[in-house]
PDB file of C-alpha atoms and ligand atoms in Angstrom:
ATOM      1  CA  MET A  15     104.219 128.541 101.355  1.00 53.00           C
ATOM      2  CA  ASN A  16     102.602 128.031  97.924  1.00 69.00           C
ATOM      3  CA  GLN A  17     100.861 124.852  97.006  1.00 89.00           C
ATOM      4  CA  VAL A  18     102.246 121.754  98.714  1.00 96.00           C
ATOM      5  CA  PRO A  19     102.625 118.576  96.669  1.00 98.00           C
ATOM      6  CA  GLU A  20     100.407 115.696  97.755  1.00 98.00           C
ATOM      7  CA  HIS A  21     103.015 113.086  96.826  1.00 98.00           C
ATOM      8  CA  VAL A  22     106.798 113.569  96.961  1.00 98.00           C
ATOM      9  CA  ALA A  23     109.119 110.801  95.624  1.00 99.00           C
ATOM     10  CA  ILE A  24     112.785 110.941  96.385  1.00 99.00           C
ATOM     11  CA  ILE A  25     115.793 109.183  94.782  1.00 99.00           C
ATOM     12  CA  LEU A  26     118.110 109.003  97.796  1.00 98.00           C
ATOM     13  CA  ASP A  27     121.501 109.338  96.058  1.00 98.00           C
ATOM     14  CA  GLY A  28     125.028 110.337  97.115  1.00 98.00           C
ATOM     15  CA  ASN A  29     125.554 108.430 100.345  1.00 98.00           C
ATOM     16  CA  GLY A  30     128.914 107.158  99.079  1.00 98.00           C
ATOM     17  CA  ARG A  31     130.120 110.538  97.812  1.00 98.00           C
ATOM     18  CA  TRP A  32     129.000 112.202 100.984  1.00 98.00           C
ATOM     19  CA  ALA A  33     131.005 109.743 103.150  1.00 98.00           C
ATOM     20  CA  LYS A  34     134.000 110.107 100.834  1.00 98.00           C
ATOM     21  CA  SER A  35     133.918 113.860 101.222  1.00 98.00           C
ATOM     22  CA  LYS A  36     134.282 113.314 104.955  1.00 98.00           C
ATOM     23  CA  GLY A  37     137.070 110.782 104.573  1.00 98.00           C
ATOM     24  CA  MET A  38     134.813 107.961 105.749  1.00 98.00           C
ATOM     25  CA  PRO A  39     133.851 104.600 104.207  1.00 97.00           C
ATOM     26  CA  ARG A  40     130.800 104.348 101.969  1.00 97.00           C
ATOM     27  CA  ASN A  41     128.891 102.338 104.502  1.00 97.00           C
ATOM     28  CA  TYR A  42     129.042 105.240 106.948  1.00 98.00           C
ATOM     29  CA  GLY A  43     127.229 107.234 104.317  1.00 98.00           C
ATOM     30  CA  HIS A  44     124.522 104.566 104.152  1.00 98.00           C
ATOM     31  CA  THR A  45     124.115 104.581 107.924  1.00 98.00           C
ATOM     32  CA  MET A  46     123.682 108.367 107.948  1.00 98.00           C
ATOM     33  CA  GLY A  47     121.461 108.232 104.888  1.00 98.00           C
ATOM     34  CA  ALA A  48     119.119 105.769 106.679  1.00 97.00           C
ATOM     35  CA  LYS A  49     118.971 108.120 109.701  1.00 96.00           C
ATOM     36  CA  ASN A  50     118.061 110.966 107.379  1.00 98.00           C
ATOM     37  CA  VAL A  51     114.987 109.080 106.102  1.00 96.00           C
ATOM     38  CA  GLU A  52     113.505 109.472 109.540  1.00 93.00           C
ATOM     39  CA  THR A  53     114.160 113.259 109.630  1.00 95.00           C
ATOM     40  CA  ILE A  54     112.562 113.696 106.208  1.00 97.00           C
ATOM     41  CA  CYS A  55     109.487 111.585 107.142  1.00 95.00           C
ATOM     42  CA  ARG A  56     108.841 113.895 110.047  1.00 93.00           C
ATOM     43  CA  ALA A  57     109.477 117.054 107.964  1.00 96.00           C
ATOM     44  CA  CYS A  58     107.036 115.849 105.242  1.00 96.00           C
ATOM     45  CA  HIS A  59     104.377 115.085 107.881  1.00 93.00           C
ATOM     46  CA  ASN A  60     104.869 118.592 109.377  1.00 93.00           C
ATOM     47  CA  MET A  61     104.640 120.218 105.923  1.00 95.00           C
ATOM     48  CA  GLY A  62     101.333 118.564 105.114  1.00 95.00           C
ATOM     49  CA  ILE A  63     102.694 116.198 102.452  1.00 97.00           C
ATOM     50  CA  ARG A  64     100.433 113.150 102.418  1.00 98.00           C
ATOM     51  CA  TYR A  65     102.615 110.625 100.430  1.00 98.00           C
ATOM     52  CA  LEU A  66     106.284 110.112 100.585  1.00 98.00           C
ATOM     53  CA  THR A  67     108.068 107.473  98.434  1.00 98.00           C
ATOM     54  CA  VAL A  68     111.798 106.843  98.806  1.00 98.00           C
ATOM     55  CA  TYR A  69     114.027 104.768  96.508  1.00 98.00           C
ATOM     56  CA  ALA A  70     116.167 102.760  98.891  1.00 98.00           C
ATOM     57  CA  PHE A  71     117.535  99.857  96.837  1.00 98.00           C
ATOM     58  CA  SER A  72     117.077  99.183  93.160  1.00 98.00           C
ATOM     59  CA  THR A  73     116.966  95.848  91.282  1.00 98.00           C
ATOM     60  CA  GLU A  74     120.322  97.049  89.736  1.00 98.00           C
ATOM     61  CA  ASN A  75     121.900  97.689  93.138  1.00 98.00           C
ATOM     62  CA  TRP A  76     122.595  93.929  93.604  1.00 98.00           C
ATOM     63  CA  LYS A  77     125.476  94.440  91.208  1.00 98.00           C
ATOM     64  CA  ARG A  78     127.412  96.405  93.861  1.00 98.00           C
ATOM     65  CA  PRO A  79     130.204  94.678  95.781  1.00 97.00           C
ATOM     66  CA  ASP A  80     129.047  91.885  98.081  1.00 98.00           C
ATOM     67  CA  ASP A  81     130.033  93.530 101.299  1.00 97.00           C
ATOM     68  CA  GLU A  82     128.277  96.803 100.381  1.00 97.00           C
ATOM     69  CA  VAL A  83     125.063  94.931  99.480  1.00 98.00           C
ATOM     70  CA  LYS A  84     125.271  93.043 102.781  1.00 97.00           C
ATOM     71  CA  ALA A  85     125.778  96.233 104.787  1.00 97.00           C
ATOM     72  CA  ILE A  86     122.846  97.902 103.044  1.00 98.00           C
ATOM     73  CA  MET A  87     120.542  94.916 103.650  1.00 98.00           C
ATOM     74  CA  LYS A  88     121.502  94.824 107.314  1.00 97.00           C
ATOM     75  CA  LEU A  89     120.765  98.560 107.614  1.00 96.00           C
ATOM     76  CA  LEU A  90     117.462  98.133 105.821  1.00 97.00           C
ATOM     77  CA  LYS A  91     116.465  95.261 108.141  1.00 96.00           C
ATOM     78  CA  SER A  92     117.163  97.298 111.224  1.00 95.00           C
ATOM     79  CA  TYR A  93     115.483 100.305 109.706  1.00 96.00           C
ATOM     80  CA  LEU A  94     112.336  98.253 109.015  1.00 97.00           C
ATOM     81  CA  LYS A  95     112.327  97.225 112.599  1.00 96.00           C
ATOM     82  CA  THR A  96     112.491 100.707 113.939  1.00 94.00           C
ATOM     83  CA  CYS A  97     109.741 101.619 111.507  1.00 96.00           C
ATOM     84  CA  PHE A  98     107.171  99.916 113.769  1.00 97.00           C
ATOM     85  CA  THR A  99     107.629 102.563 116.491  1.00 95.00           C
ATOM     86  CA  LEU A 100     108.243 105.309 113.971  1.00 92.00           C
ATOM     87  CA  ALA A 101     104.961 104.562 112.227  1.00 95.00           C
ATOM     88  CA  LYS A 102     103.081 104.504 115.510  1.00 94.00           C
ATOM     89  CA  ASP A 103     104.606 107.764 116.788  1.00 90.00           C
ATOM     90  CA  ASN A 104     104.054 109.539 113.479  1.00 89.00           C
ATOM     91  CA  ASP A 105     100.764 108.041 112.370  1.00 94.00           C
ATOM     92  CA  MET A 106     102.474 106.541 109.245  1.00 96.00           C
ATOM     93  CA  CYS A 107     101.084 103.832 107.028  1.00 98.00           C
ATOM     94  CA  VAL A 108     104.066 101.975 105.522  1.00 98.00           C
ATOM     95  CA  ARG A 109     104.217 100.064 102.245  1.00 98.00           C
ATOM     96  CA  VAL A 110     107.140  98.489 100.436  1.00 98.00           C
ATOM     97  CA  LEU A 111     107.278  98.691  96.625  1.00 98.00           C
ATOM     98  CA  GLY A 112     109.371  96.138  94.798  1.00 98.00           C
ATOM     99  CA  ASP A 113     109.795  92.422  94.377  1.00 98.00           C
ATOM    100  CA  LEU A 114     109.557  90.946  97.860  1.00 98.00           C
ATOM    101  CA  ASP A 115     110.249  87.483  96.487  1.00 97.00           C
ATOM    102  CA  GLY A 116     113.859  88.607  95.885  1.00 97.00           C
ATOM    103  CA  LEU A 117     114.414  89.415  99.527  1.00 97.00           C
ATOM    104  CA  ASP A 118     115.342  87.054 102.330  1.00 95.00           C
ATOM    105  CA  PRO A 119     112.361  85.401 104.032  1.00 97.00           C
ATOM    106  CA  ASP A 120     113.084  87.083 107.358  1.00 96.00           C
ATOM    107  CA  MET A 121     112.968  90.515 105.748  1.00 97.00           C
ATOM    108  CA  ARG A 122     109.831  89.644 103.800  1.00 98.00           C
ATOM    109  CA  ASP A 123     108.047  88.649 107.012  1.00 97.00           C
ATOM    110  CA  THR A 124     109.008  91.877 108.735  1.00 98.00           C
ATOM    111  CA  ILE A 125     107.678  93.811 105.731  1.00 98.00           C
ATOM    112  CA  LEU A 126     104.373  91.976 105.711  1.00 98.00           C
ATOM    113  CA  ARG A 127     103.969  92.491 109.421  1.00 98.00           C
ATOM    114  CA  LEU A 128     104.839  96.152 109.162  1.00 98.00           C
ATOM    115  CA  GLU A 129     102.355  96.733 106.319  1.00 98.00           C
ATOM    116  CA  GLU A 130      99.638  94.893 108.184  1.00 98.00           C
ATOM    117  CA  GLU A 131     100.214  96.684 111.509  1.00 98.00           C
ATOM    118  CA  THR A 132     100.375 100.147 110.006  1.00 98.00           C
ATOM    119  CA  LYS A 133      97.678  99.893 107.340  1.00 97.00           C
ATOM    120  CA  ASP A 134      95.116 101.966 109.314  1.00 97.00           C
ATOM    121  CA  TYR A 135      97.448 104.923 110.085  1.00 97.00           C
ATOM    122  CA  GLY A 136      96.591 107.855 107.936  1.00 93.00           C
ATOM    123  CA  GLY A 137      98.894 110.730 108.753  1.00 94.00           C
ATOM    124  CA  LEU A 138     101.596 110.023 106.217  1.00 97.00           C
ATOM    125  CA  HIS A 139     101.640 107.303 103.564  1.00 98.00           C
ATOM    126  CA  PHE A 140     105.193 106.219 103.447  1.00 98.00           C
ATOM    127  CA  GLN A 141     106.415 103.921 100.633  1.00 98.00           C
ATOM    128  CA  ILE A 142     109.888 102.385 100.639  1.00 98.00           C
ATOM    129  CA  ALA A 143     111.058 101.066  97.229  1.00 98.00           C
ATOM    130  CA  LEU A 144     113.225  98.112  97.952  1.00 98.00           C
ATOM    131  CA  ASN A 145     114.446  95.619  95.354  1.00 98.00           C
ATOM    132  CA  TYR A 146     112.449  97.915  93.141  1.00 98.00           C
ATOM    133  CA  GLY A 147     112.908  98.523  89.436  1.00 98.00           C
ATOM    134  CA  SER A 148     110.192 100.090  87.316  1.00 98.00           C
ATOM    135  CA  ARG A 149     110.714  97.763  84.353  1.00 98.00           C
ATOM    136  CA  ASP A 150     110.588  94.776  86.669  1.00 98.00           C
ATOM    137  CA  GLU A 151     107.410  96.108  88.256  1.00 98.00           C
ATOM    138  CA  ILE A 152     105.788  96.361  84.812  1.00 98.00           C
ATOM    139  CA  VAL A 153     106.894  92.851  83.897  1.00 98.00           C
ATOM    140  CA  ARG A 154     105.484  91.486  87.176  1.00 98.00           C
ATOM    141  CA  ALA A 155     102.235  93.378  86.457  1.00 98.00           C
ATOM    142  CA  VAL A 156     101.952  91.923  83.025  1.00 97.00           C
ATOM    143  CA  ARG A 157     102.609  88.410  84.325  1.00 96.00           C
ATOM    144  CA  ARG A 158      99.780  88.784  86.857  1.00 96.00           C
ATOM    145  CA  MET A 159      97.507  90.086  84.122  1.00 96.00           C
ATOM    146  CA  GLU A 160      98.332  87.088  81.988  1.00 94.00           C
ATOM    147  CA  LYS A 161      97.249  84.860  84.860  1.00 95.00           C
ATOM    148  CA  ASP A 162      94.014  86.708  85.120  1.00 95.00           C
ATOM    149  CA  ARG A 163      93.452  86.324  81.433  1.00 92.00           C
ATOM    150  CA  GLU A 164      93.267  82.617  82.007  1.00 91.00           C
ATOM    151  CA  ALA A 165      90.646  83.403  84.642  1.00 91.00           C
ATOM    152  CA  GLY A 166      88.611  85.426  82.126  1.00 93.00           C
ATOM    153  CA  LEU A 167      90.150  88.875  81.846  1.00 92.00           C
ATOM    154  CA  ALA A 168      89.481  90.127  78.280  1.00 93.00           C
ATOM    155  CA  THR A 169      91.779  92.253  76.085  1.00 92.00           C
ATOM    156  CA  GLY A 170      89.134  94.984  75.970  1.00 93.00           C
ATOM    157  CA  ASP A 171      89.205  95.258  79.794  1.00 91.00           C
ATOM    158  CA  ILE A 172      92.804  96.472  79.743  1.00 93.00           C
ATOM    159  CA  THR A 173      92.908 100.216  80.315  1.00 96.00           C
ATOM    160  CA  GLU A 174      95.473 102.617  81.790  1.00 97.00           C
ATOM    161  CA  GLU A 175      93.648 102.564  85.147  1.00 97.00           C
ATOM    162  CA  MET A 176      93.548  98.881  85.095  1.00 96.00           C
ATOM    163  CA  LEU A 177      97.249  98.431  84.297  1.00 97.00           C
ATOM    164  CA  ALA A 178      97.982 100.940  87.112  1.00 98.00           C
ATOM    165  CA  SER A 179      96.064  98.751  89.538  1.00 97.00           C
ATOM    166  CA  TYR A 180      98.503  95.922  88.769  1.00 98.00           C
ATOM    167  CA  LEU A 181     101.531  97.971  89.744  1.00 98.00           C
ATOM    168  CA  ASP A 182     103.118  98.015  93.193  1.00 98.00           C
ATOM    169  CA  THR A 183     101.755 101.548  93.641  1.00 98.00           C
ATOM    170  CA  LYS A 184      98.120 100.483  93.365  1.00 98.00           C
ATOM    171  CA  GLY A 185      95.899 103.006  95.177  1.00 97.00           C
ATOM    172  CA  ILE A 186      98.714 105.545  95.505  1.00 98.00           C
ATOM    173  CA  PRO A 187      98.393 108.830  93.565  1.00 98.00           C
ATOM    174  CA  ASP A 188     101.192 109.581  91.055  1.00 98.00           C
ATOM    175  CA  PRO A 189     104.046 111.656  92.432  1.00 98.00           C
ATOM    176  CA  ASP A 190     103.604 115.444  92.089  1.00 98.00           C
ATOM    177  CA  LEU A 191     107.239 116.135  92.743  1.00 98.00           C
ATOM    178  CA  LEU A 192     110.278 113.903  92.267  1.00 98.00           C
ATOM    179  CA  ILE A 193     113.528 114.929  93.969  1.00 99.00           C
ATOM    180  CA  ARG A 194     116.971 113.424  93.158  1.00 99.00           C
ATOM    181  CA  THR A 195     119.840 114.360  95.378  1.00 98.00           C
ATOM    182  CA  SER A 196     123.559 114.416  94.602  1.00 98.00           C
ATOM    183  CA  GLY A 197     123.697 115.885  91.111  1.00 98.00           C
ATOM    184  CA  GLU A 198     122.679 112.999  88.824  1.00 98.00           C
ATOM    185  CA  GLU A 199     119.746 113.854  86.548  1.00 98.00           C
ATOM    186  CA  ARG A 200     118.260 110.495  85.616  1.00 98.00           C
ATOM    187  CA  LEU A 201     115.492 108.206  86.833  1.00 98.00           C
ATOM    188  CA  SER A 202     117.560 105.098  87.275  1.00 98.00           C
ATOM    189  CA  ASN A 203     114.523 102.819  86.661  1.00 98.00           C
ATOM    190  CA  PHE A 204     112.285 104.545  89.269  1.00 99.00           C
ATOM    191  CA  LEU A 205     108.500 104.936  88.778  1.00 99.00           C
ATOM    192  CA  LEU A 206     108.625 105.238  84.973  1.00 98.00           C
ATOM    193  CA  TRP A 207     104.927 104.799  84.577  1.00 98.00           C
ATOM    194  CA  GLN A 208     103.932 106.898  87.595  1.00 98.00           C
ATOM    195  CA  CYS A 209     106.118 109.918  86.754  1.00 98.00           C
ATOM    196  CA  ALA A 210     104.459 110.677  83.393  1.00 97.00           C
ATOM    197  CA  TYR A 211     103.456 114.214  84.571  1.00 96.00           C
ATOM    198  CA  THR A 212     105.697 114.625  87.621  1.00 98.00           C
ATOM    199  CA  GLU A 213     107.786 117.746  88.210  1.00 98.00           C
ATOM    200  CA  PHE A 214     111.476 117.043  88.639  1.00 98.00           C
ATOM    201  CA  TYR A 215     113.791 118.791  91.152  1.00 98.00           C
ATOM    202  CA  PHE A 216     117.544 118.054  91.086  1.00 98.00           C
ATOM    203  CA  THR A 217     120.034 119.211  93.769  1.00 98.00           C
ATOM    204  CA  ASP A 218     123.733 118.727  94.241  1.00 98.00           C
ATOM    205  CA  VAL A 219     123.261 118.162  97.989  1.00 98.00           C
ATOM    206  CA  HIS A 220     124.099 114.510  98.920  1.00 98.00           C
ATOM    207  CA  TRP A 221     121.289 112.561 100.597  1.00 98.00           C
ATOM    208  CA  PRO A 222     122.702 112.459 104.173  1.00 98.00           C
ATOM    209  CA  ALA A 223     122.909 116.305 104.098  1.00 98.00           C
ATOM    210  CA  PHE A 224     119.450 116.823 102.608  1.00 98.00           C
ATOM    211  CA  ASN A 225     117.623 118.324 105.586  1.00 98.00           C
ATOM    212  CA  GLU A 226     114.275 119.983 106.233  1.00 98.00           C
ATOM    213  CA  GLU A 227     115.553 123.264 104.807  1.00 98.00           C
ATOM    214  CA  GLU A 228     116.515 121.565 101.556  1.00 98.00           C
ATOM    215  CA  LEU A 229     113.116 119.843 101.387  1.00 98.00           C
ATOM    216  CA  LYS A 230     111.432 123.203 101.828  1.00 98.00           C
ATOM    217  CA  LYS A 231     113.456 124.638  98.902  1.00 98.00           C
ATOM    218  CA  ALA A 232     112.311 121.731  96.665  1.00 98.00           C
ATOM    219  CA  VAL A 233     108.708 122.236  97.702  1.00 98.00           C
ATOM    220  CA  GLU A 234     108.951 125.949  97.131  1.00 97.00           C
ATOM    221  CA  SER A 235     110.372 125.446  93.638  1.00 97.00           C
ATOM    222  CA  TYR A 236     107.441 123.098  92.978  1.00 97.00           C
ATOM    223  CA  GLY A 237     104.973 125.707  94.270  1.00 95.00           C
ATOM    224  CA  GLU A 238     106.252 128.256  91.750  1.00 94.00           C
ATOM    225  CA  ARG A 239     105.748 125.985  88.723  1.00 93.00           C
ATOM    226  CA  ASN A 240     102.866 126.180  86.374  1.00 88.00           C
ATOM    227  CA  ARG A 241     101.773 122.534  86.117  1.00 86.00           C
ATOM    228  CA  ARG A 242     100.325 121.469  82.774  1.00 86.00           C
ATOM    229  CA  TYR A 243      99.077 118.129  81.773  1.00 85.00           C
ATOM    230  CA  GLY A 244      99.250 118.164  78.011  1.00 89.00           C
ATOM    231  CA  GLY A 245      96.579 120.823  77.555  1.00 86.00           C
ATOM    232  CA  VAL A 246      97.081 124.532  76.701  1.00 77.00           C
TER     233      VAL A 246
HETATM  234  C1  IPE B 302     122.433 105.983  97.436  1.00 76.01           C
HETATM  235  O1  IPE B 302     123.720 106.380  97.555  1.00 76.01           O
HETATM  236  C2  IPE B 302     122.135 104.711  98.211  1.00 76.01           C
HETATM  237  C3  IPE B 302     121.801 103.546  97.350  1.00 76.01           C
HETATM  238  C4  IPE B 302     121.721 103.554  96.092  1.00 76.01           C
HETATM  239  C5  IPE B 302     121.592 102.305  98.014  1.00 76.01           C
HETATM  240  P1  IPE B 302     124.897 105.779  96.633  1.00 76.01           P
HETATM  241  O2  IPE B 302     125.466 104.549  97.305  1.00 76.01           O
HETATM  242  O3  IPE B 302     124.368 105.555  95.283  1.00 76.01           O
HETATM  243  O4  IPE B 302     125.970 106.935  96.726  1.00 76.01           O
HETATM  244  P2  IPE B 302     126.839 107.421  95.498  1.00 76.01           P
HETATM  245  O5  IPE B 302     125.955 107.713  94.351  1.00 76.01           O
HETATM  246  O6  IPE B 302     127.767 106.256  95.116  1.00 76.01           O
HETATM  247  O7  IPE B 302     127.591 108.590  96.018  1.00 76.01           O
HETATM  248  C1  IPE B 303     119.504 104.988  92.322  1.00 76.01           C
HETATM  249  O1  IPE B 303     120.758 105.312  92.732  1.00 76.01           O
HETATM  250  C2  IPE B 303     118.961 103.857  93.147  1.00 76.01           C
HETATM  251  C3  IPE B 303     118.625 104.261  94.506  1.00 76.01           C
HETATM  252  C4  IPE B 303     118.761 105.438  95.016  1.00 76.01           C
HETATM  253  C5  IPE B 303     118.159 103.176  95.387  1.00 76.01           C
HETATM  254  P1  IPE B 303     122.063 104.659  92.084  1.00 76.01           P
HETATM  255  O2  IPE B 303     123.191 105.398  92.671  1.00 76.01           O
HETATM  256  O3  IPE B 303     122.062 103.201  92.262  1.00 76.01           O
HETATM  257  O4  IPE B 303     121.845 105.005  90.566  1.00 76.01           O
HETATM  258  P2  IPE B 303     122.836 105.107  89.365  1.00 76.01           P
HETATM  259  O5  IPE B 303     123.692 103.874  89.347  1.00 76.01           O
HETATM  260  O6  IPE B 303     123.692 106.279  89.630  1.00 76.01           O
HETATM  261  O7  IPE B 303     121.998 105.310  88.118  1.00 76.01           O
HETATM  262 MG1   MG B 304     124.440 106.650  93.537  1.00 76.01          MG
END
């Protein structure tokens, strides 16, 4: 295989359409979609990808019908619990991106424990974006900077690197490859700052059907590209 991206970000889309195509309720799609995250984590690890970031729930997704939001939250809670063993077995360091204050306290506690317990694992850095929106992330960053201004931060100290260090992705390299499943070709408020030079890969395959073979296709397509960063 050609060059492997260091950081792959994925917009997990199409759970609902996948379920519908099978004559099943949307929530079945979410259940199978959550299972697939596990498969793709292992596949990334095997392929030598160091960072994987998945978009699991956006700040806009709260607008979905109540029972769907409840079902997704329940799934995410149980997923986070299984993550403790998953992380241990696969040498995964887990981080959650997004506004934890908007989540229920029980979930927040699980996240903080999970991050603490897995922080020294170095095989795969796995980020889950949950209650995440890029605009919200930037607003939260600016608010924290404003606080630090009161503590002495000067205007001249503000640089791109410095702003990046206020984002949820602090310390994580920018994605090399962004994959969106299920045919839509938009960012839906995901990693706007971080994707400045990311290569995009879109596929019609719905998320629950996006397997290791599909991931390999995406990585191969990336390997064939000539990456440029604004120069000649
Ligand atoms: C992605 O699948 C999962 C979440 C956004 C939580 P969707 O639920 O968006 O599935 P479609 O796009 O309606 O098919
Ligand atoms: C984007 O998918 C958000 C996540 C995958 C978590 P959506 O299905 O919510 O996005 P839109 O509504 O099609 O833009
Ligand atoms: Mg969708």
